């Protein structure tokens, strides 16, 4: 049946929420967009006059499309080259979704999105719908064809798994920026000790190059190992400049709500480093350099004025 203007407007009003849900479920902005577009096609083919609660119908269709996608994604990630990290979303991206509560902000952080990879697709769906969007278990049960009691059990199990692997504590934004600037000053000093002092003892650094940009397959673990890697990463060199494609403008920004270092060459984002800042120090670095996962970041970057870079590298 052909959609009326009102039907289309109803869907478009739901699109930002649907995209935010899909991104948290899939960890990929491009796959989230595809899932939402497929949801629109299902909406277009449905007898929408018989849909009593459009928001619930759309959420159910989208969530089940994402669950199918997650199942196939798990198989693909078994053959992924190196570490897999989510696609970063820069500050102001509408796909970040609601950020009114600490739980909502954490649900889209790089640290939590990475931890969500440990959950089953069903656990991830319940966690996202409840923690990030506040859906009551009665509605989650209807979306996922569970009992309400089962939804509650799955949520508590998923939340426990996420909490077991999380060290993040919210830090004031201005304080976090200062920590990032201190980190960059230490990383470019050519010395390891100033970096070690900024890190927690169990700090880790993970990089995702997707087999297209050099990135270590195994994470660096421990303050000294991470500090040594970071010192080398920011050390100038002709080979690095050639690999980057030119002089790198280094900016301090936010990505997925976390303080981040954004590396830009001629308007193209070539790397986003999300820092997990805790009151004890920097606990983690998640470095996205896979060009396929930086296309949206580049578009978002070009749409706004970011001022002068903190410095130029290489």
Short mmCIF file of C-alpha atoms in Angstrom, two decimals:
data_model
loop_
_atom_site.label_atom_id
_atom_site.label_comp_id
_atom_site.label_asym_id
_atom_site.label_seq_id
_atom_site.Cartn_x
_atom_site.Cartn_y
_atom_site.Cartn_z
CA UNK A 1 0.00 0.00 0.00
CA UNK A 2 1.21 3.50 -0.81
CA UNK A 3 2.23 5.57 2.17
CA UNK A 4 0.51 8.85 2.84
CA UNK A 5 2.47 11.99 3.60
CA UNK A 6 1.50 11.51 7.23
CA UNK A 7 2.84 7.95 7.22
CA UNK A 8 6.19 9.10 5.81
CA UNK A 9 6.39 11.95 8.32
CA UNK A 10 5.65 9.52 11.14
CA UNK A 11 8.56 7.34 10.07
CA UNK A 12 10.92 10.28 9.62
CA UNK A 13 10.07 11.47 13.11
CA UNK A 14 11.20 8.07 14.39
CA UNK A 15 14.35 7.87 12.25
CA UNK A 16 16.78 9.53 14.73
CA UNK A 17 15.71 7.17 17.53
CA UNK A 18 15.85 4.15 15.24
CA UNK A 19 19.33 5.06 14.01
CA UNK A 20 20.56 5.55 17.58
CA UNK A 21 19.21 2.13 18.60
CA UNK A 22 20.69 0.43 15.53
CA UNK A 23 24.11 2.01 16.07
CA UNK A 24 24.29 0.79 19.65
CA UNK A 25 23.24 -2.68 18.54
CA UNK A 26 25.62 -2.93 15.59
CA UNK A 27 28.53 -0.62 16.44
CA UNK A 28 28.53 0.57 12.84
CA UNK A 29 26.95 3.77 11.55
CA UNK A 30 26.77 2.53 7.96
CA UNK A 31 25.13 -0.74 8.98
CA UNK A 32 22.75 1.19 11.25
CA UNK A 33 21.68 3.36 8.32
CA UNK A 34 21.09 0.26 6.20
CA UNK A 35 18.99 -1.35 8.95
CA UNK A 36 16.84 1.77 9.28
CA UNK A 37 16.37 1.97 5.53
CA UNK A 38 15.26 -1.68 5.47
CA UNK A 39 12.84 -0.86 8.29
CA UNK A 40 11.40 1.91 6.12
CA UNK A 41 10.90 -0.55 3.26
CA UNK A 42 9.02 -2.87 5.65
CA UNK A 43 6.93 0.12 6.79
CA UNK A 44 6.23 0.98 3.18
CA UNK A 45 5.02 -2.57 2.45
CA UNK A 46 2.88 -2.86 5.59
CA UNK A 47 -0.78 -2.06 6.05
CA UNK A 48 0.11 0.86 8.33
CA UNK A 49 -3.55 1.69 8.96
CA UNK A 50 -3.70 -1.50 11.04
CA UNK A 51 -0.58 -0.67 13.07
CA UNK A 52 -1.85 0.45 16.46
CA UNK A 53 1.43 1.77 17.90
CA UNK A 54 3.80 2.75 15.08
CA UNK A 55 6.78 3.41 17.38
CA UNK A 56 6.56 -0.07 18.88
CA UNK A 57 6.08 -1.68 15.46
CA UNK A 58 9.09 0.11 13.98
CA UNK A 59 11.28 -0.68 16.99
CA UNK A 60 10.37 -4.36 16.82
CA UNK A 61 11.12 -4.59 13.09
CA UNK A 62 14.40 -2.69 13.44
CA UNK A 63 15.57 -4.68 16.45
CA UNK A 64 14.94 -8.01 14.77
CA UNK A 65 16.74 -6.85 11.62
CA UNK A 66 19.70 -5.89 13.81
CA UNK A 67 19.62 -9.23 15.62
CA UNK A 68 19.88 -11.00 12.26
CA UNK A 69 22.71 -8.67 11.29
CA UNK A 70 24.55 -9.33 14.55
CA UNK A 71 24.42 -13.06 13.97
CA UNK A 72 26.06 -12.75 10.55
CA UNK A 73 28.44 -10.04 11.82
CA UNK A 74 29.84 -12.45 14.41
CA UNK A 75 30.84 -14.84 11.65
CA UNK A 76 32.48 -12.01 9.66
CA UNK A 77 34.39 -10.73 12.67
CA UNK A 78 35.97 -14.13 13.19
CA UNK A 79 37.89 -13.46 9.96
CA UNK A 80 38.39 -9.72 10.60
CA UNK A 81 42.03 -8.67 10.31
CA UNK A 82 43.30 -7.59 13.73
CA UNK A 83 41.21 -6.03 16.49
CA UNK A 84 37.60 -4.97 15.79
CA UNK A 85 36.45 -1.62 17.17
CA UNK A 86 33.19 0.31 16.61
CA UNK A 87 32.82 3.12 14.11
CA UNK A 88 33.39 6.42 15.98
CA UNK A 89 30.77 9.17 16.10
CA UNK A 90 32.05 12.69 16.61
CA UNK A 91 30.45 15.29 18.88
CA UNK A 92 27.01 16.41 17.76
CA UNK A 93 26.27 13.40 15.59
CA UNK A 94 22.52 12.72 15.95
CA UNK A 95 23.18 8.98 15.86
CA UNK A 96 24.65 9.29 19.37
CA UNK A 97 21.08 9.46 20.63
CA UNK A 98 19.95 10.46 24.12
CA UNK A 99 22.62 11.62 26.58
CA UNK A 100 20.58 12.88 29.52
CA UNK A 101 21.73 10.27 32.03
CA UNK A 102 25.07 8.70 32.89
CA UNK A 103 23.73 5.34 31.71
CA UNK A 104 22.75 6.75 28.33
CA UNK A 105 26.13 8.42 27.88
CA UNK A 106 28.02 5.29 28.86
CA UNK A 107 25.94 3.08 26.56
CA UNK A 108 27.46 4.77 23.51
CA UNK A 109 31.03 5.08 24.79
CA UNK A 110 33.72 3.19 22.93
CA UNK A 111 34.52 1.20 26.05
CA UNK A 112 30.96 -0.06 26.52
CA UNK A 113 30.33 -0.64 22.80
CA UNK A 114 33.43 -2.81 22.76
CA UNK A 115 32.25 -4.71 25.82
CA UNK A 116 28.84 -5.27 24.23
CA UNK A 117 30.61 -7.47 21.67
CA UNK A 118 30.92 -10.06 24.45
CA UNK A 119 27.16 -10.37 24.82
CA UNK A 120 24.84 -12.57 22.81
CA UNK A 121 22.69 -10.66 20.29
CA UNK A 122 19.66 -11.09 22.57
CA UNK A 123 21.52 -9.81 25.64
CA UNK A 124 22.79 -6.84 23.69
CA UNK A 125 19.29 -5.94 22.49
CA UNK A 126 17.78 -6.09 25.97
CA UNK A 127 20.68 -4.08 27.43
CA UNK A 128 20.48 -1.35 24.79
CA UNK A 129 16.69 -0.98 24.87
CA UNK A 130 16.59 -0.85 28.67
CA UNK A 131 19.81 0.96 29.62
CA UNK A 132 20.04 3.48 26.79
CA UNK A 133 16.40 4.08 25.90
CA UNK A 134 14.53 3.24 29.09
CA UNK A 135 12.07 0.80 27.53
CA UNK A 136 10.06 -1.01 30.22
CA UNK A 137 10.59 -4.76 30.31
CA UNK A 138 6.98 -5.28 29.24
CA UNK A 139 7.71 -3.54 25.92
CA UNK A 140 11.12 -5.20 25.51
CA UNK A 141 9.44 -8.57 26.01
CA UNK A 142 6.95 -7.78 23.24
CA UNK A 143 9.71 -6.60 20.89
CA UNK A 144 11.84 -9.70 21.42
CA UNK A 145 9.07 -12.24 21.98
CA UNK A 146 10.14 -12.94 25.56
CA UNK A 147 8.30 -13.03 28.84
CA UNK A 148 8.70 -9.97 31.00
CA UNK A 149 10.50 -12.04 33.64
CA UNK A 150 12.92 -13.37 31.02
CA UNK A 151 13.66 -9.82 29.84
CA UNK A 152 14.52 -8.79 33.40
CA UNK A 153 16.81 -11.80 33.85
CA UNK A 154 18.60 -11.19 30.56
CA UNK A 155 19.09 -7.51 31.42
CA UNK A 156 20.61 -8.22 34.82
CA UNK A 157 22.93 -10.81 33.28
CA UNK A 158 23.99 -8.47 30.48
CA UNK A 159 24.51 -5.55 32.87
CA UNK A 160 26.69 -7.73 35.10
CA UNK A 161 28.85 -8.81 32.14
CA UNK A 162 29.34 -5.19 31.07
CA UNK A 163 30.10 -4.01 34.60
CA UNK A 164 32.72 -6.75 35.06
CA UNK A 165 34.77 -5.41 32.18
CA UNK A 166 34.29 -1.69 32.75
CA UNK A 167 36.58 0.67 34.64
CA UNK A 168 35.11 3.92 33.34
CA UNK A 169 33.89 6.59 35.74
CA UNK A 170 32.48 9.88 34.53
CA UNK A 171 34.98 12.72 34.65
CA UNK A 172 34.18 16.39 34.20
CA UNK A 173 34.51 17.36 30.53
CA UNK A 174 36.94 20.22 31.13
CA UNK A 175 39.11 18.01 33.35
CA UNK A 176 39.08 15.27 30.73
CA UNK A 177 40.24 17.72 28.05
CA UNK A 178 43.11 18.82 30.27
CA UNK A 179 44.12 15.18 30.69
CA UNK A 180 44.10 14.70 26.91
CA UNK A 181 46.23 17.81 26.40
CA UNK A 182 48.65 16.60 29.09
CA UNK A 183 48.79 13.23 27.37
CA UNK A 184 49.61 14.79 24.00
CA UNK A 185 52.30 16.98 25.56
CA UNK A 186 53.83 13.91 27.19
CA UNK A 187 53.49 11.78 24.05
CA UNK A 188 55.40 14.34 21.98
CA UNK A 189 58.08 14.96 24.61
CA UNK A 190 60.10 11.97 23.45
CA UNK A 191 60.20 10.55 26.99
CA UNK A 192 58.34 7.60 28.44
CA UNK A 193 58.11 8.49 32.12
CA UNK A 194 55.75 11.50 31.77
CA UNK A 195 53.36 9.20 29.88
CA UNK A 196 53.57 6.40 32.45
CA UNK A 197 52.54 8.84 35.19
CA UNK A 198 49.33 9.70 33.29
CA UNK A 199 48.22 6.08 32.88
CA UNK A 200 46.64 3.56 35.20
CA UNK A 201 48.81 0.52 35.92
CA UNK A 202 46.50 -1.72 33.85
CA UNK A 203 46.07 0.68 30.91
CA UNK A 204 45.45 -0.86 27.48
CA UNK A 205 45.71 0.37 23.91
CA UNK A 206 43.76 -1.27 21.06
CA UNK A 207 43.94 -0.35 17.39
CA UNK A 208 41.63 -1.22 14.46
CA UNK A 209 43.19 -0.90 11.03
CA UNK A 210 40.93 -3.45 9.35
CA UNK A 211 43.90 -4.81 7.42
CA UNK A 212 44.06 -1.54 5.46
CA UNK A 213 46.20 0.54 7.82
CA UNK A 214 48.96 -0.92 10.01
CA UNK A 215 47.65 -1.68 13.50
CA UNK A 216 48.95 -4.23 16.00
CA UNK A 217 46.78 -7.34 16.12
CA UNK A 218 47.27 -7.68 19.88
CA UNK A 219 46.48 -4.97 22.42
CA UNK A 220 49.27 -3.25 24.35
CA UNK A 221 48.76 -3.92 28.05
CA UNK A 222 50.24 -2.19 31.09
CA UNK A 223 51.29 1.42 31.62
CA UNK A 224 54.87 1.05 30.41
CA UNK A 225 54.00 -0.94 27.28
CA UNK A 226 51.28 1.55 26.34
CA UNK A 227 53.54 4.55 27.09
CA UNK A 228 56.34 3.13 24.96
CA UNK A 229 53.92 2.57 22.08
CA UNK A 230 52.47 6.08 22.35
CA UNK A 231 55.91 7.67 22.45
CA UNK A 232 56.80 5.86 19.24
CA UNK A 233 53.44 6.66 17.63
CA UNK A 234 53.97 10.40 17.95
CA UNK A 235 57.65 10.35 17.03
CA UNK A 236 58.15 12.28 13.75
CA UNK A 237 59.25 10.35 10.68
CA UNK A 238 59.10 10.57 6.89
CA UNK A 239 57.59 7.10 6.60
CA UNK A 240 54.74 8.05 8.94
CA UNK A 241 54.08 11.24 7.01
CA UNK A 242 53.97 9.28 3.76
CA UNK A 243 51.61 6.69 5.25
CA UNK A 244 49.32 9.44 6.57
CA UNK A 245 49.29 11.17 3.19
CA UNK A 246 50.67 14.47 4.44
CA UNK A 247 51.05 16.59 7.53
CA UNK A 248 48.63 15.52 10.26
CA UNK A 249 46.58 18.17 12.08
CA UNK A 250 45.97 16.93 15.63
CA UNK A 251 42.78 18.13 17.31
CA UNK A 252 41.26 17.50 20.74
CA UNK A 253 37.55 16.71 20.46
CA UNK A 254 35.04 14.15 21.68
CA UNK A 255 33.88 10.91 20.08
CA UNK A 256 31.11 8.74 21.47
CA UNK A 257 31.03 11.06 24.45
CA UNK A 258 34.65 10.33 25.30
CA UNK A 259 37.57 12.76 25.06
CA UNK A 260 39.33 12.01 21.79
CA UNK A 261 42.29 12.86 19.64
CA UNK A 262 41.25 13.41 16.03
CA UNK A 263 43.92 13.21 13.32
CA UNK A 264 43.09 15.06 10.09
CA UNK A 265 44.93 15.34 6.75
CA UNK A 266 43.58 17.80 4.21
CA UNK A 267 40.10 17.68 5.74
CA UNK A 268 40.04 13.88 5.87
CA UNK A 269 39.84 12.17 9.26
CA UNK A 270 42.50 9.45 9.25
CA UNK A 271 42.30 8.45 12.90
CA UNK A 272 40.17 8.83 16.02
CA UNK A 273 41.71 7.89 19.36
CA UNK A 274 39.16 7.62 22.16
CA UNK A 275 40.57 7.91 25.67
CA UNK A 276 39.01 6.22 28.66
CA UNK A 277 39.70 8.76 31.39
CA UNK A 278 39.16 7.78 35.03
CA UNK A 279 39.93 9.62 38.28
CA UNK A 280 43.00 7.37 38.58
CA UNK A 281 44.35 8.21 35.14
CA UNK A 282 43.93 7.15 31.51
CA UNK A 283 42.78 3.53 31.53
CA UNK A 284 42.42 2.88 27.83
CA UNK A 285 43.05 4.02 24.27
CA UNK A 286 40.86 2.78 21.44
CA UNK A 287 42.30 3.84 18.13
CA UNK A 288 40.17 3.67 15.00
CA UNK A 289 42.26 4.04 11.82
CA UNK A 290 40.32 1.78 9.43
CA UNK A 291 39.39 4.21 6.62
CA UNK A 292 36.12 2.38 5.98
CA UNK A 293 35.01 3.31 9.50
CA UNK A 294 36.00 6.97 9.26
CA UNK A 295 33.90 8.09 6.31
CA UNK A 296 31.03 9.39 8.45
CA UNK A 297 33.50 11.11 10.79
CA UNK A 298 35.06 12.86 7.80
CA UNK A 299 31.66 14.08 6.61
CA UNK A 300 30.77 15.32 10.09
CA UNK A 301 34.18 16.99 10.44
CA UNK A 302 33.76 18.87 7.17
CA UNK A 303 30.36 20.20 8.27
CA UNK A 304 31.70 22.22 11.21
CA UNK A 305 34.51 24.60 12.09
CA UNK A 306 36.93 22.98 14.53
CA UNK A 307 39.38 25.84 14.82
CA UNK A 308 43.12 25.51 14.80
CA UNK A 309 44.69 22.13 15.61
CA UNK A 310 46.58 21.68 18.85
CA UNK A 311 49.66 20.92 16.77
CA UNK A 312 50.82 19.33 13.52
CA UNK A 313 52.46 15.91 13.59
CA UNK A 314 55.13 14.34 11.38
#
